[in-house]
Tab-separated table of C-alpha atoms in Angstrom:
chain	number	residue	atom	x	y	z
A	417	ALA	CA	-0.279	-10.781	30.245
A	418	ARG	CA	-3.659	-10.593	32.122
A	419	TRP	CA	-2.741	-13.048	34.441
A	420	LEU	CA	0.825	-12.635	35.380
A	421	TYR	CA	1.250	-8.890	34.272
A	422	PRO	CA	-1.951	-7.047	35.853
A	423	ALA	CA	0.100	-3.741	35.666
A	424	GLY	CA	1.433	-4.098	32.197
A	425	GLY	CA	4.412	-4.915	30.608
A	426	ARG	CA	4.197	-8.219	28.907
A	427	THR	CA	4.269	-7.702	25.224
A	428	TYR	CA	4.050	-10.478	22.509
A	429	ALA	CA	4.993	-10.624	18.452
A	430	ASP	CA	2.661	-13.304	17.231
A	431	SER	CA	-0.419	-15.218	18.046
A	432	ASP	CA	-0.748	-18.771	18.573
A	433	LEU	CA	-3.634	-20.663	17.562
A	434	LEU	CA	-4.247	-24.335	18.536
A	435	VAL	CA	-6.652	-26.431	16.199
A	436	PRO	CA	-7.498	-30.088	16.247
A	437	ALA	CA	-5.026	-31.914	14.067
A	438	PRO	CA	-7.670	-33.246	11.359
A	439	GLU	CA	-8.436	-29.245	10.878
A	440	PHE	CA	-4.946	-28.189	10.649
A	441	GLY	CA	-4.897	-28.052	6.762
A	442	ARG	CA	-8.126	-26.286	6.603
A	443	GLY	CA	-6.634	-23.690	9.038
A	444	GLU	CA	-3.713	-23.122	6.612
A	445	GLN	CA	-6.053	-22.383	3.918
A	446	VAL	CA	-8.099	-20.200	5.944
A	447	LEU	CA	-4.720	-18.127	6.834
A	448	ARG	CA	-3.368	-17.860	3.383
A	449	SER	CA	-7.127	-16.739	1.919
A	450	LEU	CA	-6.575	-13.924	4.718
A	451	GLY	CA	-3.349	-12.912	2.825
A	452	PHE	CA	-0.994	-14.751	5.263
A	453	SER	CA	2.016	-16.664	3.684
A	454	GLU	CA	3.878	-19.427	5.162
A	455	LEU	CA	7.370	-18.382	6.915
A	456	LEU	CA	8.879	-21.597	5.888
A	457	GLU	CA	7.507	-21.759	2.259
A	458	GLY	CA	10.206	-23.412	0.281
A	459	PHE	CA	11.753	-25.723	2.762
A	460	HIS	CA	12.002	-29.352	1.689
A	461	PRO	CA	9.881	-31.693	3.738
A	462	PHE	CA	12.641	-33.153	5.357
A	463	GLU	CA	13.931	-30.123	6.642
A	464	ARG	CA	10.892	-29.888	8.813
A	465	LYS	CA	11.125	-32.668	11.444
A	466	CYS	CA	12.584	-35.224	8.988
A	467	GLY	CA	9.521	-35.161	6.613
A	468	GLN	CA	7.237	-35.942	10.263
A	469	PRO	CA	4.131	-33.532	10.435
A	470	ALA	CA	5.211	-30.350	12.370
A	471	ALA	CA	3.773	-29.474	15.569
A	472	GLU	CA	3.134	-25.662	14.239
A	473	ASN	CA	3.350	-23.532	10.993
A	474	THR	CA	4.231	-20.210	11.099
A	475	PHE	CA	2.270	-17.677	8.837
A	476	THR	CA	3.102	-13.834	8.376
A	477	ARG	CA	0.992	-11.054	6.539
A	478	ARG	CA	2.800	-7.717	5.846
A	479	HIS	CA	1.062	-4.457	6.394
A	480	CYS	CA	0.977	-3.922	2.643
A	481	THR	CA	-1.312	-6.474	1.557
A	482	GLY	CA	-4.340	-4.300	2.048
A	483	LEU	CA	-6.103	-7.213	4.001
A	484	GLY	CA	-5.712	-5.675	7.409
A	485	PRO	CA	-2.739	-5.201	9.804
A	486	GLY	CA	0.314	-7.189	9.559
A	487	GLY	CA	1.187	-9.699	11.962
A	488	THR	CA	2.232	-13.223	12.635
A	489	VAL	CA	0.263	-16.397	13.683
A	490	ASP	CA	1.769	-19.736	14.748
A	491	LEU	CA	-0.794	-22.394	13.604
A	492	HIS	CA	-0.495	-25.217	16.197
A	493	ARG	CA	-1.587	-29.118	16.480
A	494	ASN	CA	0.599	-29.787	19.186
A	495	LEU	CA	3.452	-28.143	21.449
A	496	PRO	CA	6.951	-28.180	20.022
A	497	GLU	CA	9.450	-30.845	20.853
A	498	LEU	CA	6.885	-33.089	22.595
A	499	SER	CA	5.769	-36.706	21.855
A	500	ILE	CA	2.234	-35.746	23.179
A	501	PRO	CA	-0.416	-37.350	20.923
A	502	ASP	CA	-2.166	-34.538	18.728
A	503	ASP	CA	-5.851	-35.533	19.837
A	504	LEU	CA	-4.837	-35.978	23.464
A	505	LEU	CA	-3.292	-32.411	23.671
A	506	TRP	CA	-6.416	-31.146	22.127
A	507	GLU	CA	-8.946	-32.888	24.232
A	508	GLU	CA	-6.939	-31.805	27.267
A	509	PHE	CA	-6.336	-27.992	26.394
A	510	SER	CA	-9.716	-27.517	25.118
A	511	SER	CA	-11.532	-28.894	28.112
A	512	GLY	CA	-11.794	-26.108	30.949
A	513	THR	CA	-11.064	-23.218	28.749
A	514	ARG	CA	-12.003	-19.660	29.258
A	515	THR	CA	-13.037	-17.007	26.983
A	516	ALA	CA	-11.378	-13.757	26.486
A	517	PHE	CA	-11.494	-10.781	24.222
A	518	VAL	CA	-8.678	-10.755	21.679
A	519	GLY	CA	-8.863	-7.884	19.131
A	520	GLY	CA	-12.305	-7.250	19.909
A	521	VAL	CA	-13.545	-10.865	19.342
A	522	GLU	CA	-14.357	-13.371	22.155
A	523	VAL	CA	-12.320	-16.386	21.913
A	524	ARG	CA	-11.691	-19.521	23.950
A	525	VAL	CA	-8.054	-19.522	25.813
A	526	PRO	CA	-6.884	-22.265	28.051
A	527	GLY	CA	-7.929	-22.749	31.501
A	528	HIS	CA	-5.010	-21.973	34.353
A	529	PRO	CA	-3.800	-25.500	34.577
A	530	ALA	CA	-2.977	-25.578	31.089
A	531	LEU	CA	-1.850	-22.113	31.008
A	532	ALA	CA	0.311	-22.859	33.660
A	533	LEU	CA	1.884	-25.869	32.146
A	534	HIS	CA	2.449	-24.050	29.083
A	535	VAL	CA	4.247	-21.288	30.681
A	536	VAL	CA	6.694	-23.849	32.201
A	537	LEU	CA	6.997	-25.889	29.095
A	538	HIS	CA	7.764	-22.702	27.022
A	539	ALA	CA	10.442	-21.585	29.281
A	540	VAL	CA	12.101	-25.190	29.059
A	541	GLN	CA	11.728	-24.895	25.163
A	542	HIS	CA	13.794	-21.626	25.197
A	543	GLU	CA	16.162	-22.756	27.650
A	544	PHE	CA	14.581	-19.922	30.119
A	545	HIS	CA	15.552	-17.045	28.185
A	546	GLY	CA	13.911	-13.798	27.839
A	547	HIS	CA	10.418	-13.385	28.993
A	548	THR	CA	9.909	-17.312	29.333
A	549	ASP	CA	11.988	-16.879	32.320
A	550	GLU	CA	9.731	-13.918	33.553
A	551	ASP	CA	6.985	-15.684	33.030
A	552	LEU	CA	7.758	-18.756	34.979
A	553	ARG	CA	9.126	-16.763	37.947
A	554	ARG	CA	5.696	-14.885	38.150
A	555	ALA	CA	3.745	-17.950	38.005
A	556	LEU	CA	5.803	-19.429	40.812
A	557	THR	CA	5.085	-16.204	42.709
A	558	VAL	CA	1.287	-16.048	42.019
A	559	MET	CA	0.585	-20.121	42.527
A	560	SER	CA	0.812	-22.066	45.764
A	561	ALA	CA	1.865	-25.620	45.917
A	562	ASP	CA	-1.771	-26.758	46.016
A	563	GLY	CA	-2.407	-24.373	43.083
A	564	TRP	CA	-0.115	-26.531	41.051
A	565	ARG	CA	-1.490	-29.841	41.936
A	566	PRO	CA	-4.013	-29.918	39.060
A	567	VAL	CA	-1.176	-28.533	36.846
A	568	ALA	CA	0.869	-31.642	37.870
A	569	ASP	CA	-2.151	-33.967	37.239
A	570	LEU	CA	-2.703	-32.562	33.671
A	571	ALA	CA	1.117	-33.200	33.031
A	572	TYR	CA	0.840	-36.635	34.022
A	573	ARG	CA	-2.144	-37.120	31.942
A	574	LEU	CA	-0.039	-35.879	28.953
A	575	GLY	CA	3.166	-37.609	29.851
A	576	VAL	CA	5.039	-34.650	30.807
A	577	SER	CA	5.365	-34.789	34.357
A	578	ASP	CA	9.289	-35.100	34.148
A	579	LEU	CA	9.305	-31.876	32.012
A	580	LEU	CA	7.166	-29.961	34.582
A	581	GLY	CA	9.550	-31.037	37.533
A	582	TYR	CA	12.533	-29.928	35.538
A	583	GLY	CA	11.111	-26.612	34.698
A	584	LEU	CA	9.877	-25.872	37.959
A	585	GLY	CA	13.280	-26.864	39.032
A	586	HIS	CA	15.021	-24.051	37.583
A	587	TYR	CA	14.053	-21.942	40.741
A	588	PRO	CA	14.222	-22.853	44.289
A	589	ALA	CA	10.725	-22.342	44.922
A	590	GLY	CA	9.661	-24.584	42.255
A	591	THR	CA	12.023	-27.047	43.100
A	592	ALA	CA	10.166	-27.228	46.786
A	593	ILE	CA	6.916	-27.617	44.779
A	594	ALA	CA	8.136	-30.169	42.605
A	595	ASN	CA	9.381	-32.026	45.434
A	596	ALA	CA	6.010	-31.547	47.561
A	597	LEU	CA	4.014	-32.712	44.261
A	598	GLY	CA	6.522	-35.860	43.996
A	599	LEU	CA	7.412	-34.849	40.332
A	600	PRO	CA	9.830	-37.157	38.608
A	601	SER	CA	13.290	-35.850	37.945
A	602	LEU	CA	14.664	-35.563	34.338
A	603	PRO	CA	18.120	-36.112	33.398
A	604	LEU	CA	19.882	-33.818	31.367
A	605	ALA	CA	21.059	-36.125	28.812
A	606	ASP	CA	17.276	-36.460	27.987
A	607	MET	CA	16.679	-35.608	24.160
A	608	ARG	CA	14.074	-33.117	25.236
A	609	VAL	CA	16.236	-30.904	27.344
A	610	TRP	CA	19.430	-31.871	25.265
A	611	ARG	CA	17.937	-30.009	21.931
A	612	VAL	CA	17.677	-26.682	23.673
A	613	SER	CA	20.748	-27.031	26.068
A	614	ALA	CA	23.184	-28.842	24.125
A	615	PRO	CA	26.301	-27.323	22.352
A	616	ARG	CA	26.285	-26.108	18.909
A	617	GLY	CA	25.906	-28.938	16.529
A	618	SER	CA	25.523	-31.968	19.160
A	619	ALA	CA	21.735	-31.871	19.362
A	620	SER	CA	21.674	-32.333	15.567
A	621	LEU	CA	24.364	-35.398	15.421
A	622	THR	CA	22.326	-36.911	18.504
A	623	GLU	CA	19.242	-36.614	16.493
A	624	PHE	CA	20.990	-38.045	13.282
A	625	TRP	CA	22.152	-41.308	15.717
A	626	SER	CA	18.445	-41.529	16.558
A	627	VAL	CA	17.262	-41.595	13.120
A	628	PRO	CA	16.074	-45.220	12.825
A	629	THR	CA	16.974	-46.350	9.188
A	630	LEU	CA	20.078	-45.927	6.629
A	631	ARG	CA	17.895	-44.283	4.101
A	632	LEU	CA	16.650	-41.782	6.505
A	633	LYS	CA	20.062	-41.041	7.724
A	634	VAL	CA	21.282	-40.631	4.234
A	635	SER	CA	18.241	-37.835	3.701
A	636	TRP	CA	19.218	-36.274	6.847
A	637	MET	CA	23.044	-35.881	5.944
A	638	ARG	CA	21.911	-34.789	2.405
A	639	TRP	CA	19.703	-31.857	3.745
A	640	MET	CA	22.089	-31.021	6.543
A	641	VAL	CA	24.834	-30.553	4.343
A	642	PHE	CA	23.064	-29.253	1.052
A	643	PRO	CA	20.095	-27.189	2.538
A	644	SER	CA	17.464	-25.354	0.734
A	645	PRO	CA	17.794	-22.132	-0.572
A	646	ALA	CA	14.702	-21.093	1.673
A	647	LYS	CA	16.261	-22.579	4.888
A	648	ILE	CA	19.383	-20.451	4.102
A	649	ARG	CA	17.632	-17.331	3.657
A	650	TYR	CA	15.350	-17.987	6.683
A	651	MET	CA	18.786	-18.503	8.877
A	652	SER	CA	20.827	-16.008	7.658
A	653	LEU	CA	19.321	-13.361	4.962
A	654	PRO	CA	16.718	-10.718	5.067
A	655	PRO	CA	13.510	-11.721	3.257
A	656	ASP	CA	14.146	-9.298	0.294
A	657	ALA	CA	17.849	-10.245	-0.046
A	658	PRO	CA	18.843	-10.570	-3.686
A	659	ARG	CA	19.518	-14.205	-4.962
A	660	ARG	CA	23.492	-13.243	-5.716
A	661	MET	CA	23.878	-13.161	-1.655
A	662	LEU	CA	22.717	-16.966	-1.636
A	663	LEU	CA	26.502	-18.144	-2.137
A	664	GLY	CA	28.013	-15.945	0.356
A	665	ALA	CA	25.264	-17.312	3.152
A	666	TYR	CA	25.974	-20.778	2.031
A	667	ALA	CA	29.610	-20.396	2.529
A	668	ARG	CA	29.134	-18.970	6.141
A	669	TYR	CA	26.684	-21.920	6.733
A	670	TRP	CA	29.575	-24.546	5.586
A	671	ARG	CA	31.947	-22.669	7.465
A	672	ASN	CA	30.041	-22.802	10.824
A	673	LEU	CA	29.172	-26.475	10.218
A	674	VAL	CA	32.874	-27.456	10.058
A	675	ARG	CA	33.542	-25.231	12.995
A	676	ASP	CA	30.798	-26.846	15.322
A	677	LEU	CA	31.410	-30.441	14.055
A	678	GLY	CA	34.426	-31.226	16.335
A	679	PRO	CA	32.904	-30.099	19.458
A	680	GLY	CA	29.402	-31.067	18.671
A	681	ALA	CA	30.561	-34.765	17.815
A	682	ALA	CA	32.160	-34.703	21.219
A	683	ALA	CA	29.103	-33.588	23.148
A	684	ALA	CA	26.890	-35.781	21.368
A	685	ALA	CA	29.054	-39.094	21.649
A	686	ARG	CA	29.169	-38.451	25.638
A	687	VAL	CA	25.191	-38.142	25.701
A	688	ILE	CA	24.929	-41.385	23.266
A	689	GLN	CA	27.301	-43.212	25.480
A	690	GLY	CA	25.454	-42.168	28.826
A	691	ARG	CA	22.194	-43.229	27.194
A	692	ARG	CA	23.723	-47.052	26.714
A	693	ARG	CA	24.970	-47.425	30.413
A	694	PRO	CA	22.815	-49.939	32.357
A	695	PRO	CA	20.668	-48.203	35.053
A	696	ARG	CA	22.525	-48.520	38.488
A	697	THR	CA	21.036	-51.457	40.721
A	698	GLY	CA	20.032	-50.693	44.183
A	699	ALA	CA	18.282	-47.233	43.262
A	700	THR	CA	15.126	-46.550	44.681
A	701	GLU	CA	14.183	-43.498	42.564
A	702	ASP	CA	12.590	-45.612	39.588
A	703	ALA	CA	10.884	-48.256	41.845
A	704	SER	CA	8.981	-45.744	43.389
A	705	GLN	CA	7.527	-44.355	40.303
A	706	PRO	CA	4.986	-46.983	39.521
A	707	ASP	CA	3.232	-46.139	42.882
A	708	GLU	CA	3.347	-42.779	42.513
A	709	ALA	CA	1.788	-42.713	38.884
A	710	SER	CA	-0.899	-45.143	40.039
A	711	ALA	CA	-1.848	-42.503	42.178
A	712	HIS	CA	-2.865	-40.520	39.350
A	713	GLY	CA	-4.701	-43.418	37.847
A	714	LEU	CA	-2.310	-44.018	35.318
A	715	ASP	CA	-0.862	-47.213	33.660
A	716	LEU	CA	2.801	-46.925	32.651
A	717	VAL	CA	3.666	-47.893	29.214
């Protein structure tokens, strides 16, 4: 808000706090001690990224607790939908920080390269909807191509240069910047883009196909067909809805599941088939990437 909206107009509904992964559990304890409760409390572990550690956990506190104003805190150990190692993200985002006053307290906030990268990744995560699109547009307005160079360097170190190029390409000005910086392209079938832009149901089915073992696939199917009451409440009921409304909420969930199954399966099959196709011979784009990466001091893995 201070950087891109100097005249005001950028509101927010929650506070995002990034902590080192080893301190994530202690951060959750601190929030609970301050009267916050977990938004996804009651979810089965498998309903949270197939039992894998989540990149974030959301906590809320109501006004009536007597412990201070209500609000929402997203406690992060990483950024959603990315495969960046927790410790690498913390190392990069915690270096080069600035200080700012939030609620009268001086805190560390990301420097401009990390902030600009997050603006792009946030827009991609939310499919360029709402304020994320306006944030990206303003960032492209106030930053030159040279200003984006340290952002690209950071993206290479984190392994998300293709996502940065994809996000910048949402606007013609961003496409020119991505081309000037030599950022790689990202196919639309890439799972990171597919999760946020796919037809209803297809992203989940594609994720199911990617689950490595039969046991995990069975667990995936069980919790997809019979989700926990906490998840049903989270998806379609007010927090204080009486228990008798759960049956109707389950019925609506199953109706939508059956409705989306056919179109979702067809779209997922197209993506899976596209990933199985061998790469085209004679293409020069992939062959140029090792030289481009080596210019940034990277080893391709």
